[in-house]
C-alpha atoms as one frame of an Amber mdcrd trajectory, in Angstrom:
protein
  67.154 183.107  50.866  64.702 183.003  53.777  63.313 180.330  56.111  66.297
 178.093  55.429  65.759 174.447  56.306  67.658 171.203  56.088  65.848 167.953
  55.376  66.775 164.371  56.191  65.038 161.337  54.783  65.649 157.729  55.754
  65.550 154.656  53.546  65.475 151.076  54.810  65.218 147.648  53.281  61.472
 148.097  52.850  61.628 151.573  51.314  61.192 155.115  52.592  60.813 155.311
  56.381  58.739 158.487  56.594  58.283 158.295  60.345  62.057 158.796  60.650
  62.220 161.883  58.416  63.402 165.025  60.123  63.514 168.708  59.288  66.084
 171.154  60.631  65.334 174.863  60.932  68.689 176.436  60.110  69.805 178.580
  63.027  73.106 179.957  61.807  72.021 181.212  58.366  71.769 184.977  58.385
  73.344 185.409  61.810  76.651 186.206  60.197  76.936 188.067  56.893  79.764
 185.765  55.870  77.705 182.613  56.389  74.279 183.822  55.261  73.085 181.522
  52.528  76.256 179.432  52.802  75.204 176.001  51.595  78.278 174.339  53.080
  77.737 175.914  56.493  74.082 174.856  56.479  75.142 171.320  55.570  77.606
 171.345  58.475  74.936 172.571  60.887  72.482 169.846  59.921  75.068 167.073
  60.216  76.450 168.443  63.497  72.992 168.443  65.049  72.018 165.071  63.621
  75.133 163.192  64.732  75.791 165.049  67.982  72.398 163.768  69.029  73.200
 160.251  67.837  76.446 160.258  69.825  74.604 161.438  72.929  71.554 159.172
  72.706  73.008 156.098  71.007  76.772 156.013  71.676  76.983 152.245  71.281
  75.043 152.310  68.004  72.535 149.784  69.250  69.291 151.787  69.093  69.018
 152.306  65.359  70.052 155.957  65.202  73.114 155.243  63.081  72.733 154.659
  59.326  74.800 152.322  57.196  75.390 155.097  54.694  75.085 158.881  54.746
  74.269 160.304  51.323  74.524 164.089  50.995  73.033 166.113  48.180  75.858
 167.921  46.398  79.368 167.540  45.112  82.906 167.798  46.420  82.162 170.852
  48.550  79.267 169.242  50.407  81.251 166.022  50.800  84.144 167.982  52.285
  81.790 169.768  54.678  80.389 166.416  55.834  83.853 164.949  56.292  84.815
 167.965  58.388  81.873 167.374  60.710  82.694 163.677  61.059  86.294 164.529
  61.898  85.164 167.143  64.424  82.832 164.666  66.127  85.324 161.804  66.012
  83.258 159.664  63.622  85.649 157.476  61.679  83.795 154.426  60.380  80.586
 155.701  58.815  80.161 155.324  55.052  79.666 158.627  53.267  78.951 159.674
  49.694  77.673 162.706  47.789  75.437 162.747  44.727  75.556 165.706  42.350
  73.475 166.466  39.288  75.329 166.209  35.980  76.336 169.081  33.674  73.557
 171.692  33.476  71.804 169.791  36.282  71.067 167.011  33.845  69.345 164.089
  35.553  70.816 160.823  34.356  74.374 162.125  34.345  74.804 162.321  38.109
  78.214 162.000  39.657  78.905 160.117  42.868  81.740 161.414  45.037  83.446
 159.296  47.688  85.989 160.281  50.356  89.576 159.771  49.269  88.662 159.402
  45.591  89.803 162.123  43.192  87.546 160.979  40.374  83.769 160.832  40.572
  81.848 157.652  39.805  79.654 157.911  36.726  76.976 155.251  36.576  75.242
 154.370  33.318  71.934 156.166  32.866  70.126 152.798  32.905  71.968 151.495
  35.954  69.448 150.420  38.651  71.787 151.723  41.358  71.683 155.196  39.766
  67.902 155.007  39.559  67.754 154.083  43.253  70.027 157.001  44.229  67.998
 159.376  42.079  64.826 158.317  43.875  66.459 158.976  47.239  67.710 162.380
  46.119  64.344 163.339  44.589  62.479 162.289  47.744  64.811 164.466  49.812
  64.060 167.389  47.482  60.319 166.764  47.722  60.419 166.677  51.510  62.655
 169.757  51.725  60.559 171.836  49.321  57.302 170.908  51.023  58.722 171.736
  54.443  60.119 175.053  53.225  56.827 176.112  51.632  54.916 175.297  54.798
  57.351 177.302  56.916  57.338 180.250  54.524  53.549 180.211  54.293  53.240
 180.245  58.069  55.520 183.268  58.294  53.621 185.113  55.573  50.335 184.718
  57.468  51.885 186.424  60.475  51.646 190.189  60.658  52.641 193.083  62.883
  49.262 192.712  64.614  50.449 189.452  66.165  52.775 191.465  68.380  50.059
 193.693  69.890  49.068 192.512  73.393  45.393 191.638  73.788  44.670 191.310
  70.078  43.411 187.795  69.514  42.566 186.077  66.276  38.989 187.428  66.183
  39.986 191.077  66.650  42.892 190.683  64.257  40.517 189.376  61.600  38.070
 192.228  62.228  40.820 194.854  62.007  42.228 193.425  58.779  38.741 193.167
  57.274  37.986 196.788  58.175  41.299 198.405  57.193  42.462 195.988  54.501
  46.081 195.744  55.684  48.024 195.571  58.942  49.980 198.708  58.014  46.717
 200.663  57.744  45.831 199.542  61.253  49.218 200.780  62.454  48.581 204.287
  61.081  44.919 204.570  62.127  43.734 206.985  64.791  41.924 205.979  67.970
  38.505 207.081  66.661  38.991 205.070  63.469  39.988 202.004  65.464  36.873
 202.333  67.639  34.667 201.857  64.586  35.829 198.264  64.235  33.518 195.605
  65.616  34.775 194.298  68.954  37.199 197.189  69.523  36.174 199.560  72.323
  38.011 202.731  73.313  40.302 200.913  75.756  41.386 198.398  73.131  41.655
 201.105  70.479  43.967 203.147  72.718  46.055 200.065  73.474  46.498 199.416
  69.744  47.246 203.073  69.030  49.765 203.341  71.874  51.538 200.174  70.671
  52.210 201.704  67.280  52.804 205.252  68.576  54.911 204.855  71.720  56.336
 208.370  71.421  52.945 210.150  71.317
């Protein structure tokens, strides 16, 4: 529900092309109550950004920015969202498919959805094509989860002290070590703040005034 990201992986004839992977920090999620956490809207945003850039930088499709196939993670809804973006951008001849986990998210019973087809394709659980698609999907999940954890971890390490002017990493560390939590720093008096190593009266007053602008 927080730090939403989209992840794109790229596969070529020689395998995963990790230097071409790309992450997308979702901008629209949470800006509108109706779209917050909307998987379809996030899918649309990622594809809009990815292919708007391709149209701008590689309109003739000669620089390698256009894939032979776009595979989206999901079912009919995600496929429909992707088709809507292609229609909006005027992309008519790019192969598209969606791969969805089977009943109860059962790996091995995936369904493949194609534009214009009412019925999903069900490949045999030993089919090498299914195994290949599963590997692509699982690599996308791995990349997305790793990216999300890194982003979330970075946000968690931030605190309200980061917003105080003149408080660098060394003073921040000293304040947190002394008071135990950023919130305790916010409620401390000037004399208490002065007892922290590296915090003189001027700095202490600056910190106090930041958290008590009405005093």
